[in-house]
Coordinates of C-alpha atoms and ligand atoms in Angstrom, one line a residue:
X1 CA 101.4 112.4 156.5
X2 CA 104.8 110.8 158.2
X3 CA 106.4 108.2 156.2
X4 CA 105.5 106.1 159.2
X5 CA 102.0 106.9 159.3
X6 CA 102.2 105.8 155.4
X7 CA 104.0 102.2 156.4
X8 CA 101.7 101.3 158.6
X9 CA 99.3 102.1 156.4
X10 CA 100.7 99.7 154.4
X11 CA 98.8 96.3 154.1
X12 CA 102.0 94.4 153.4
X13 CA 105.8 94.9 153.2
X14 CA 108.4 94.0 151.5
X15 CA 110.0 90.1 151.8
X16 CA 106.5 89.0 153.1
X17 CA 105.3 85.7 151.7
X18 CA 101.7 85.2 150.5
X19 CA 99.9 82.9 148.7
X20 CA 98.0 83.8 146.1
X21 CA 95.6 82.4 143.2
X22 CA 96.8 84.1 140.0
X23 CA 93.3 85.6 138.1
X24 CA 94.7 87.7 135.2
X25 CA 98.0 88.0 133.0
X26 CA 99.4 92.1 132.7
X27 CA 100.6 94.1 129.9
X28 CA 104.2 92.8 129.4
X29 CA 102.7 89.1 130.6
X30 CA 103.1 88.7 134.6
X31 CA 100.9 86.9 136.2
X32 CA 98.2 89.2 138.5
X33 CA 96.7 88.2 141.7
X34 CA 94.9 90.2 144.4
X35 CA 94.0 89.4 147.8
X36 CA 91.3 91.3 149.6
X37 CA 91.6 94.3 146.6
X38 CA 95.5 94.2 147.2
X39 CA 97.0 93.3 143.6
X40 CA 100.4 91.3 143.3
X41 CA 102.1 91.5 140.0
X42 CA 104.4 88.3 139.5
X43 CA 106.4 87.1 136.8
X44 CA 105.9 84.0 135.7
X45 CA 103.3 82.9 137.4
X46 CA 100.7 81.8 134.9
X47 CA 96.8 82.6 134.7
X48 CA 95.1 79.7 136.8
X49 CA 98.5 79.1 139.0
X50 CA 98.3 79.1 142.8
X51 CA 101.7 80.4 143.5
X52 CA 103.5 81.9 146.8
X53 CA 105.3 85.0 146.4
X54 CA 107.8 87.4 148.2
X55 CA 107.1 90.8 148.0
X56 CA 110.1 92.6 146.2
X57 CA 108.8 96.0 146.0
X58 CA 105.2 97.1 147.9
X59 CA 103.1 100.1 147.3
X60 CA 99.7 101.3 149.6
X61 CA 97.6 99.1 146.7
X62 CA 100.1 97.0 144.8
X63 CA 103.0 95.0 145.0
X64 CA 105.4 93.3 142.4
X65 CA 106.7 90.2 144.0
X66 CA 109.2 87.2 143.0
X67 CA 108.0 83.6 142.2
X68 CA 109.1 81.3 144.6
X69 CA 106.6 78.1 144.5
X70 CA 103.9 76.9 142.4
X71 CA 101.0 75.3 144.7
X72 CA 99.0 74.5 142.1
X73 CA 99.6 74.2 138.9
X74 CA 98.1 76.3 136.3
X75 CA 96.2 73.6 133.1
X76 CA 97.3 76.5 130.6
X77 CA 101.2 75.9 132.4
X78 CA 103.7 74.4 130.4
X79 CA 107.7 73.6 130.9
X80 CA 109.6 76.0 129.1
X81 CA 111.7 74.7 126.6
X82 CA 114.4 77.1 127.1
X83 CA 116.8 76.2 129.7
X84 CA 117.6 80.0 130.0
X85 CA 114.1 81.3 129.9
X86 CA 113.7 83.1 133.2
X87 CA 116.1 84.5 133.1
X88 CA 116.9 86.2 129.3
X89 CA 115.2 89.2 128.4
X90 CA 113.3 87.7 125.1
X91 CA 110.8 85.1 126.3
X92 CA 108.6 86.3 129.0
X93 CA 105.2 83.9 127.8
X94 CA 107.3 80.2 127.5
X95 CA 105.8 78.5 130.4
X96 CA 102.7 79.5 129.1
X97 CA 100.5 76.8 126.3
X98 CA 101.1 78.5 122.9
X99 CA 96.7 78.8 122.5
X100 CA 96.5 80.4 126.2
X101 CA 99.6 82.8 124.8
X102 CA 97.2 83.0 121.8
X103 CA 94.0 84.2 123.5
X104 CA 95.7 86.0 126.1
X105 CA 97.6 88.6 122.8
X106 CA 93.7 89.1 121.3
X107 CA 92.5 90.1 124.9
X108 CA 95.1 92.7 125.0
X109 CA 94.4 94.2 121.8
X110 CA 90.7 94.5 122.3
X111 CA 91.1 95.9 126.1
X112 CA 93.6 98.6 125.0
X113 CA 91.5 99.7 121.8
X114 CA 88.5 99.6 124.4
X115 CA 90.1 101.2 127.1
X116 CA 92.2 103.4 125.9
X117 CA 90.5 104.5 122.6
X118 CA 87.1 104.6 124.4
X119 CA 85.3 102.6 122.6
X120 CA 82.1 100.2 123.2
X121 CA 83.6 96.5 124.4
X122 CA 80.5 95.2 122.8
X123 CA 81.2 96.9 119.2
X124 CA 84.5 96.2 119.4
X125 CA 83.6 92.3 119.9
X126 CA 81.7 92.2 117.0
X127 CA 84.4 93.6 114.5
X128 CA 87.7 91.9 116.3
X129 CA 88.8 89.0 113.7
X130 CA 90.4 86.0 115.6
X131 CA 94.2 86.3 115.8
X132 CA 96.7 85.0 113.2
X133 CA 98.7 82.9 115.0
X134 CA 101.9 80.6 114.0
X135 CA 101.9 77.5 112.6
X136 CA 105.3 76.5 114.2
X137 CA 106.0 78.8 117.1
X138 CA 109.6 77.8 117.2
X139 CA 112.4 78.4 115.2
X140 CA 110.8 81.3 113.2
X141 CA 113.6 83.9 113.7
X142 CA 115.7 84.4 110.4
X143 CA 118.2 87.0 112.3
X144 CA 120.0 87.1 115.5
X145 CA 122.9 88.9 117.3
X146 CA 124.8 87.1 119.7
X147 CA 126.8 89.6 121.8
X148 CA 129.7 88.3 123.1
X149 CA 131.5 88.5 125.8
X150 CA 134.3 86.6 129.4
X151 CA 132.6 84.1 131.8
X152 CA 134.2 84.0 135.3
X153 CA 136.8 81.6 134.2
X154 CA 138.1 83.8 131.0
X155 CA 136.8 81.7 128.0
X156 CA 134.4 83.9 125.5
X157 CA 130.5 83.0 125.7
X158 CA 127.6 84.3 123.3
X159 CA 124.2 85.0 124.6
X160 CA 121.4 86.9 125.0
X161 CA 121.4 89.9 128.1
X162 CA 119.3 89.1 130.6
X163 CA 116.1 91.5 131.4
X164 CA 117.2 94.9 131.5
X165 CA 120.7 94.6 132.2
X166 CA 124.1 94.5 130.4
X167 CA 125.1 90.7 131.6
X168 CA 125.3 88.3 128.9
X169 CA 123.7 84.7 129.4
X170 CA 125.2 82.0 127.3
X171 CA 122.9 80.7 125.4
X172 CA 124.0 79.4 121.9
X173 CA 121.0 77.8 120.9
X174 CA 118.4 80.1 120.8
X175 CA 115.1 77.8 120.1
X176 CA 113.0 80.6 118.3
X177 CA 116.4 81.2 116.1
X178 CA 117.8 78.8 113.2
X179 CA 119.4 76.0 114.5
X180 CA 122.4 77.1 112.6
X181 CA 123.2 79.5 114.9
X182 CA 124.9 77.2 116.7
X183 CA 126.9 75.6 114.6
X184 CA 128.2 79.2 114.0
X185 CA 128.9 80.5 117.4
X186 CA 131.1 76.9 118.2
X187 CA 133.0 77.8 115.5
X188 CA 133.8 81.6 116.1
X189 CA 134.2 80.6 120.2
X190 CA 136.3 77.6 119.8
X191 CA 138.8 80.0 117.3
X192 CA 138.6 82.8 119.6
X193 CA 139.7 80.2 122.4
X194 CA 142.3 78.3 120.6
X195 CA 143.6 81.8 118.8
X196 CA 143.3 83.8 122.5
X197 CA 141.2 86.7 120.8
X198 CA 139.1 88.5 123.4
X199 CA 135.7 89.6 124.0
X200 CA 135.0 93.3 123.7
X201 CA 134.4 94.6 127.8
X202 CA 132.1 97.3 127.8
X203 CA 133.5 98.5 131.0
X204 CA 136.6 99.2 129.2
X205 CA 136.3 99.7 125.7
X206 CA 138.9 96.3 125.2
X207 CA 138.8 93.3 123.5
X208 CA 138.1 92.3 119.9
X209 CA 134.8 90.6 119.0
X210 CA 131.4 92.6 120.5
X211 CA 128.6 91.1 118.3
X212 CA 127.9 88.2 115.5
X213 CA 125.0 88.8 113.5
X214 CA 123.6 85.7 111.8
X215 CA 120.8 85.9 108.9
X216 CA 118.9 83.5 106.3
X217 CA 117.1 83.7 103.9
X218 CA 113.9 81.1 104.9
X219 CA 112.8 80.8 101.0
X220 CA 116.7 81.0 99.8
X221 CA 118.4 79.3 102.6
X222 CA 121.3 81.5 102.1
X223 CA 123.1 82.3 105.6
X224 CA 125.2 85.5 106.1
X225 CA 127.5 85.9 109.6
X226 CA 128.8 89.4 110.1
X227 CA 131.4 89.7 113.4
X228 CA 130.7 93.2 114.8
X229 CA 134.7 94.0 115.4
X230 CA 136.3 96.5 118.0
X231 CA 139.1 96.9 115.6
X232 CA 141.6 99.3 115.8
X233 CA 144.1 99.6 112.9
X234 CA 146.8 101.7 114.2
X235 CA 147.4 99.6 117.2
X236 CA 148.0 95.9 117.5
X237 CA 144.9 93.8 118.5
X238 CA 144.6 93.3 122.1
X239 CA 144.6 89.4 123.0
X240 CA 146.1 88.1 119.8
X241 CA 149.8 87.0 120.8
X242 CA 151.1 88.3 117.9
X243 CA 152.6 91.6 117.2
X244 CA 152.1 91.3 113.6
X245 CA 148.0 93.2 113.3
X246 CA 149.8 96.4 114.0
X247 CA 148.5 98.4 110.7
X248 CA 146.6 95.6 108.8
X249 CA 143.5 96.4 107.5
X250 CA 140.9 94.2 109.3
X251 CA 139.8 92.4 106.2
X252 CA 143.9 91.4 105.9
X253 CA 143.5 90.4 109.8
X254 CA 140.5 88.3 109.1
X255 CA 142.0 86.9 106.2
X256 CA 144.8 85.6 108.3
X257 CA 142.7 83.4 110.4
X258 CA 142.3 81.2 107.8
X259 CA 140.8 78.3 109.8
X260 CA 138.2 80.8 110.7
X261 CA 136.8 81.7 107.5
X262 CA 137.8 78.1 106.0
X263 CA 134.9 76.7 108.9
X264 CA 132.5 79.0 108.3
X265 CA 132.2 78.7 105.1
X266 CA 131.6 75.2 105.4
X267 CA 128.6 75.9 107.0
X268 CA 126.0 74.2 104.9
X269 CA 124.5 77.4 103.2
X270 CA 126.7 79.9 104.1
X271 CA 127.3 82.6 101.0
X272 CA 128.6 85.5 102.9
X273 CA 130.9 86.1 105.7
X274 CA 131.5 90.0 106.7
X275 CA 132.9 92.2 109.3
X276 CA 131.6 95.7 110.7
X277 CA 134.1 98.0 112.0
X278 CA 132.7 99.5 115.8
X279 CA 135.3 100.9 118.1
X280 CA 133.1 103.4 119.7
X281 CA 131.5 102.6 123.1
X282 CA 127.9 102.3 122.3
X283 CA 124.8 100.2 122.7
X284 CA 124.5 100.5 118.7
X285 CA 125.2 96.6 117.6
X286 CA 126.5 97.2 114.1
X287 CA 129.5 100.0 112.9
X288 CA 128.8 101.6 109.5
X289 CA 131.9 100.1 108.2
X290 CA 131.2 96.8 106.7
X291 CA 134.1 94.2 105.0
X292 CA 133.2 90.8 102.9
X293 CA 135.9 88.8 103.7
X294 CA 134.6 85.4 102.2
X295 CA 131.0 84.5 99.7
X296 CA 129.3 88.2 97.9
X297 CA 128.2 90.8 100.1
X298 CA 124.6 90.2 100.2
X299 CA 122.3 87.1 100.7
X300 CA 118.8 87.3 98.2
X301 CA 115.2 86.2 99.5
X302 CA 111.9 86.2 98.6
X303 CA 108.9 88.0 100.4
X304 CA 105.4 88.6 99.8
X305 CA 106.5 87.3 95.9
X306 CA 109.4 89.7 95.8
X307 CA 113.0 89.4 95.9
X308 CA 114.9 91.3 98.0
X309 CA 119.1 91.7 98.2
X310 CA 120.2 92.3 102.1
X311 CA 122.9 93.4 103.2
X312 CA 124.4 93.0 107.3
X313 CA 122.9 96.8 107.2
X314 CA 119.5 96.1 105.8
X315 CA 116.4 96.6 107.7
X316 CA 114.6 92.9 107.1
X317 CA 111.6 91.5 108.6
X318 CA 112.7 88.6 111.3
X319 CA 109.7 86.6 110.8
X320 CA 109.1 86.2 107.7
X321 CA 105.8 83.9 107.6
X322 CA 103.9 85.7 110.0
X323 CA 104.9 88.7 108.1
X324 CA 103.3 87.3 104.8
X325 CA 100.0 87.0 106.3
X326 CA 100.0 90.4 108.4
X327 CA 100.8 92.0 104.8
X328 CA 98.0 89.5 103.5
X329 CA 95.2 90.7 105.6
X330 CA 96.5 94.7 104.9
X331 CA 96.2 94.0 101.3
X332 CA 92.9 92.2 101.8
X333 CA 91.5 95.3 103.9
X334 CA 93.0 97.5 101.3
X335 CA 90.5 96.2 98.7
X336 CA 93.3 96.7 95.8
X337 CA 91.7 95.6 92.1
X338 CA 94.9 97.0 90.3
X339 CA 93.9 101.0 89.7
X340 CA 93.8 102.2 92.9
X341 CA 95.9 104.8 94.0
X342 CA 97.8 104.2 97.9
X343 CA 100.4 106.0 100.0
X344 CA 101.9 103.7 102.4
X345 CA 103.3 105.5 105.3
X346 CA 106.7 104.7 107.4
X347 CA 107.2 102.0 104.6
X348 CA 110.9 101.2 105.5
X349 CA 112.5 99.2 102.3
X350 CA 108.8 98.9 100.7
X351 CA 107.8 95.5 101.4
X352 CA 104.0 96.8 102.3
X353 CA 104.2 99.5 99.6
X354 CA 105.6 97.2 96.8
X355 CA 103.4 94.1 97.6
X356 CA 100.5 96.5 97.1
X357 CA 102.3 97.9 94.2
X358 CA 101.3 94.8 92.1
X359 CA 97.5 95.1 92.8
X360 CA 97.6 98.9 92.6
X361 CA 97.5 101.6 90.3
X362 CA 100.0 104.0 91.6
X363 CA 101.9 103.5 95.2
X364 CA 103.4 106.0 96.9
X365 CA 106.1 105.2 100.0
X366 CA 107.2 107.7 102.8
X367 CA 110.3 106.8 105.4
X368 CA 112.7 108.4 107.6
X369 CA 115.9 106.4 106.9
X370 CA 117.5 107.5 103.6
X371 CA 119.2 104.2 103.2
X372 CA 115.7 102.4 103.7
X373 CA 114.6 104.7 101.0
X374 CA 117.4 103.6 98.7
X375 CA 116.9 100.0 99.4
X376 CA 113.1 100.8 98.6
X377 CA 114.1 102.1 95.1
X378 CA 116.6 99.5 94.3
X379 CA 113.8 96.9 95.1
X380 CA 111.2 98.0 93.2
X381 CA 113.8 98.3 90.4
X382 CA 114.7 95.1 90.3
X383 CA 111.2 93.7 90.7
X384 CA 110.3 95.6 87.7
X385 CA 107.5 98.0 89.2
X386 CA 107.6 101.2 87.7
X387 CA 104.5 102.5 89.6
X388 CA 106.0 102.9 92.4
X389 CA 107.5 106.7 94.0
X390 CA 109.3 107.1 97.4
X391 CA 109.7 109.7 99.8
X392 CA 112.5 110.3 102.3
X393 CA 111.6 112.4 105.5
X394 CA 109.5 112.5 108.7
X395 CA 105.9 111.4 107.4
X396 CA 104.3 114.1 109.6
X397 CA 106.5 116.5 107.3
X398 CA 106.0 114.6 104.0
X399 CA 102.8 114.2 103.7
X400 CA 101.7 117.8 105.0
X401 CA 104.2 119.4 102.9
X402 CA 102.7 117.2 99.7
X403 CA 99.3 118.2 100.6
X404 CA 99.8 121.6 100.4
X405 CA 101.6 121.9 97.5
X406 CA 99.7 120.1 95.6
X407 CA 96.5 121.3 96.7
X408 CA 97.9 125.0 95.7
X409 CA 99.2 123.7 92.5
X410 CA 95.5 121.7 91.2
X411 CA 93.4 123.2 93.5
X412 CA 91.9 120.5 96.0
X413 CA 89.8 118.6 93.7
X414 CA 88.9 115.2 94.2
X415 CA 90.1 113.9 90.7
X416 CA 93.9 114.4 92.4
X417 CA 94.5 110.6 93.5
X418 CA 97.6 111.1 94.8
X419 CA 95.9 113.9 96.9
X420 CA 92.8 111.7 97.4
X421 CA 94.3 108.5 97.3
X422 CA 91.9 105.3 97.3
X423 CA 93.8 103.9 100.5
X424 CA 96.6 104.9 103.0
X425 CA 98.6 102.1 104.9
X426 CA 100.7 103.0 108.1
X427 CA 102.9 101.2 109.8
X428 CA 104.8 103.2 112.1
X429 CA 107.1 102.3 115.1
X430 CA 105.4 101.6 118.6
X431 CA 105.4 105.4 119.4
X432 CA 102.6 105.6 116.8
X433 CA 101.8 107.9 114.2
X434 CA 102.0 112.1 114.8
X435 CA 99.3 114.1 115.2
X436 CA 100.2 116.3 112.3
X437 CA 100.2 113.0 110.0
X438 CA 96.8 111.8 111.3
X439 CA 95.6 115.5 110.4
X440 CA 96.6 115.3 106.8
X441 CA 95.4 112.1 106.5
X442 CA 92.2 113.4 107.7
X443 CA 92.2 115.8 104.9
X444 CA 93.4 113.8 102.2
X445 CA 90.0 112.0 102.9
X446 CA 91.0 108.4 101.6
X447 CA 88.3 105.7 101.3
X448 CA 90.4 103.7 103.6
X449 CA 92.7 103.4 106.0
X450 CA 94.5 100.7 107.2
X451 CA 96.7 100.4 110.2
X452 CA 99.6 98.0 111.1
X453 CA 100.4 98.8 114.8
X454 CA 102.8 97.0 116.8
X455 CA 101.5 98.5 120.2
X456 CA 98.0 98.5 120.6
X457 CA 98.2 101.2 122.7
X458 CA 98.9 104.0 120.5
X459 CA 97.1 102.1 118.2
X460 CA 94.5 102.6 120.2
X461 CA 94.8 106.2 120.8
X462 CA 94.5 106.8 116.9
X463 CA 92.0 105.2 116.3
X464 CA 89.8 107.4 118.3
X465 CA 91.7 110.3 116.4
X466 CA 90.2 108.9 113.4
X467 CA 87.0 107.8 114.1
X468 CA 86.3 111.2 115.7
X469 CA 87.7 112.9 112.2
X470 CA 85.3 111.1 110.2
X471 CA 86.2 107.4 110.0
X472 CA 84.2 104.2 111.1
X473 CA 86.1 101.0 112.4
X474 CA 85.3 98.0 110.5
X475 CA 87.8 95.1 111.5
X476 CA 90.6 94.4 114.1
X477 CA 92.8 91.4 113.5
X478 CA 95.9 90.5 115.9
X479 CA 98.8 88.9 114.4
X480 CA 101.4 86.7 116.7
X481 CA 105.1 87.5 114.8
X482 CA 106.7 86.8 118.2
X483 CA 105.8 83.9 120.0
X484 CA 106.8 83.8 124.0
X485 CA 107.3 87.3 124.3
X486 CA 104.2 89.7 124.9
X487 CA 104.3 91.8 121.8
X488 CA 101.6 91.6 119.5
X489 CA 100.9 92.8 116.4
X490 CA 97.6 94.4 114.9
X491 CA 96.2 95.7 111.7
X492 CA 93.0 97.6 111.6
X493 CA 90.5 98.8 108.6
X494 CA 88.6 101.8 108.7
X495 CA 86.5 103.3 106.2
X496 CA 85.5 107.0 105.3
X497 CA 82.0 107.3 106.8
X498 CA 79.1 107.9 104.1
X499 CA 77.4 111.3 105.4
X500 CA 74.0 111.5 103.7
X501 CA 72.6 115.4 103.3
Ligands
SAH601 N1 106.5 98.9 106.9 C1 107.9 98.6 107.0 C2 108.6 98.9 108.3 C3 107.7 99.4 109.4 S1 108.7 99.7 110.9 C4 108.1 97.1 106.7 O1 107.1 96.4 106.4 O2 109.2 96.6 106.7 C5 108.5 101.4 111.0 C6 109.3 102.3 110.1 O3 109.0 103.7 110.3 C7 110.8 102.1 110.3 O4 111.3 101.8 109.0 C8 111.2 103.5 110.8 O5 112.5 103.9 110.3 C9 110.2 104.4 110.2 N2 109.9 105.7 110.9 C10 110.0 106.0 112.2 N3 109.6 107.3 112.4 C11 109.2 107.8 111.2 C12 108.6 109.0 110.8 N4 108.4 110.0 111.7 N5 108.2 109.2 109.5 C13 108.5 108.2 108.6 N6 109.0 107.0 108.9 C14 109.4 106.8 110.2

């Protein structure tokens, strides 16, 4: 076919206007409308908005088109708060009503797992658990990095990038982020302004300051800021108008800016002030290279009832109340009475594995990142469980390579807990979990599984895997941990299905 046979094919083209009643919300949260079987994909437009649109971008049975006017207005439409929310890259649900956002997060869960995991819409209805949403959408961040960077007129802003692109947009008070944050990024802008210390430029690999990472601890209330540096000790530092950096260490530079450090650590709850080293041109925020200039090197918190010691490095859960009650309903579907014996797959630093650890008999933890691993140890150590082991590696390597020989060793007899453990948890990253691991879990034959998924997709995808090896699903429960945006979180129970001979 010609391409022009195909455009006039074409029911509409691009920069055409239409109006259009919006009747369902997509994956990543647009707003979908069709007219006469023609679908429009818009961002955000709301469910129940009459909006017109301008086609962007137009295909023979869809089109994604831009938002231009809402006719009608939408009763689950809301103002976003955010000045900045169209156009950041974070928030794609904010002029949405938090219980539509709500309703709209189960829905997806249930039509992926039905969908795409071919199962009955009907049974699947019957088992889904209402979602756990938040209590106070807002503010429920305890980490953020700013990156910074030059407006038009020279001065350094922090922000967020906008949606899929490299430009920063000031915003310096993120609304689902600590309101400290602020505080924090007027004090680092206003001294890079007064002091003339420049932004890092991509484009050219110059400048000083590339990120600030701000955490705290929710249940401690201790804050740590950590300025991501693009610091070069053989050579003066670009921007400063002094010649005297030129082979200072940077904790000697940093120390120098005495106002600096002085202000922040006036921050009410501040205990530790850091810098990371990164001169290499990357998308990786943080350098390996970490100096306390000011406080200890870690801040301490509580979660799930344990206390944990992070570090700028440390992998940390960013919502930590949302992430008590997702780990509440996995130890609740786990069924733990304190003898049971439970492997708890891609278990970064062990929160999962060492919250179960104090209901279990013997816990075993499997991650990829050997300083997760470490972190894993250290914590259980200073929690005082000793019935806790950890294992570094891919955990569709571990856990066949464990299977095996310990099956050759004691023979594959049921008595092995470890090899038949009572329950296996997985949490893996939104890729899913590996054939291969799915196989051996298959054979290690546990009485249940339960899955933490944070995209229902793959989710999806394995839990047909399992059901098919022998499994039954018994209960689906979404969990919002981040408000505005269109991820959601899920954990599912299945349990080994009784054959009777
Ligand atoms: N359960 C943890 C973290 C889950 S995030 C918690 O509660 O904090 C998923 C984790 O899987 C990450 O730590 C990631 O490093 C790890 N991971 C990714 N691929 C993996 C693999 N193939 N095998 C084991 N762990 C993996």
């Amino acid at each position: 076919m010609s391409s022009k046979k195909i455009k006039e094919d074409m029911k509409y083209k691009k920069d055409d206007l239409l109006t259009v009643e919006i009747t369902d919300i997509g994956n990543d949260g647009e707003g979908i409308g069709k007219i006469d079987g023609y679908t429009l994909f818009i961002k955000d437009a709301v469910i129940g908005d009459k909006v017109s649109a301008k086609i962007m971008k137009a295909k023979k049975n869809y089109a994604y088109a831009h938002l231009e006017k809402v006719a009608e207005y939408s009763p689950y439409r809301q103002e976003a708060k955010c000045p900045v929310a169209r156009q950041c890259g974070g928030c794609q649900l904010q002029n949405m009503t938090y219980e539509r956002q709500l309703a709209f997060k189960q829905n997806k869960v249930r039509n992926n797992i039905v969908r795409l995991g071919g199962f009955d819409g009907d049974f699947i209805d019957g088992i889904m658990e209402p979602i756990i949403g938040m209590d106070e959408p807002w503010r429920y961040r305890n980490k953020a990095q700013y990156p910074i960077g030059t407006d038009k007129n020279g001065n350094p802003i922090a922000g967020f990038y906008a949606g899929r692109t490299h430009s920063i947009i000031p915003v310096d008070d993120c609304l689902i982020g600590i309101p400290e944050n602020k505080e924090i990024l007027d004090i680092i802008l206003s001294h890079m302004k007064k002091n003339r210390i420049k932004a890092y430029d991509e484009a050219s690999g110059k400048g000083l300051v590339r990120h600030v990472l701000i955490r705290k601890g929710f249940t401690s209330g201790q804050i740590m800021v950590c300025l991501v540096l693009n610091y070069k000790t053989a050579g003066k530092v670009k921007g400063n108008n002094t010649n005297q950096n030129e082979n200072r260490t940077v904790a000697e530079y940093i120390k120098g800016q005495n106002d600096l450090v002085k202000a922040l650590s006036s921050v009410s709850g501040m205990t530790s002030i850091s810098v990371s080293i990164n001169t290499d041109k990357t998308n990786v925020i943080m350098g390996l290279e970490v100096h306390t200039i000011w406080g200890k090197d870690v801040i301490s918190d509580t979660l799930c009832g344990l206390d944990f010691e992070i570090s700028p490095l440390s992998f940390y859960q960013v919502n930590p109340a949302q992430c008590e009650k997702l780990y509440g309903q996995a130890i609740t579907y786990a069924g733990l009475t304190g003898k049971e014996s439970v492997w708890d797959l891609y278990c970064g630093i062990g929160t999962i594995t060492l919250s179960m650890a104090k209901n279990a008999g013997h816990v075993y933890g499997v991650e990829i990142i050997p300083e997760a691993i470490e972190d894993a140890k250290a914590n259980a150590k200073r929690n005082g469980l000793t019935n806790a082991d950890f294992f570094c590696g891919k955990a569709e390597e571990v856990l066949p390579e464990f299977y095996k020989r310990e099956s050759e060793k004691a023979g594959d007899s049921a008595d092995n807990t470890a090899l038949h453990p009572d329950v296996i948890v997985v949490d893996p990253p939104r890729k899913g979990c590996d054939e291969k691991c799915l196989e051996t879990m298959l054979k290690m034959s546990p009485d249940r599984i339960v899955y933490v998924s944070c995209d229902s997709a793959t989710l999806a995808r394995d839990l047909r895997i399992l059901v098919d090896g022998g499994y039954e699903l018994k209960k689906v429960r979404p969990c919002d941990m981040f408000s505005w945006s269109s991820h959601v979180e899920t954990v599912a129970f299945l349990s080994l299905k009784i054959v009777e001979l």
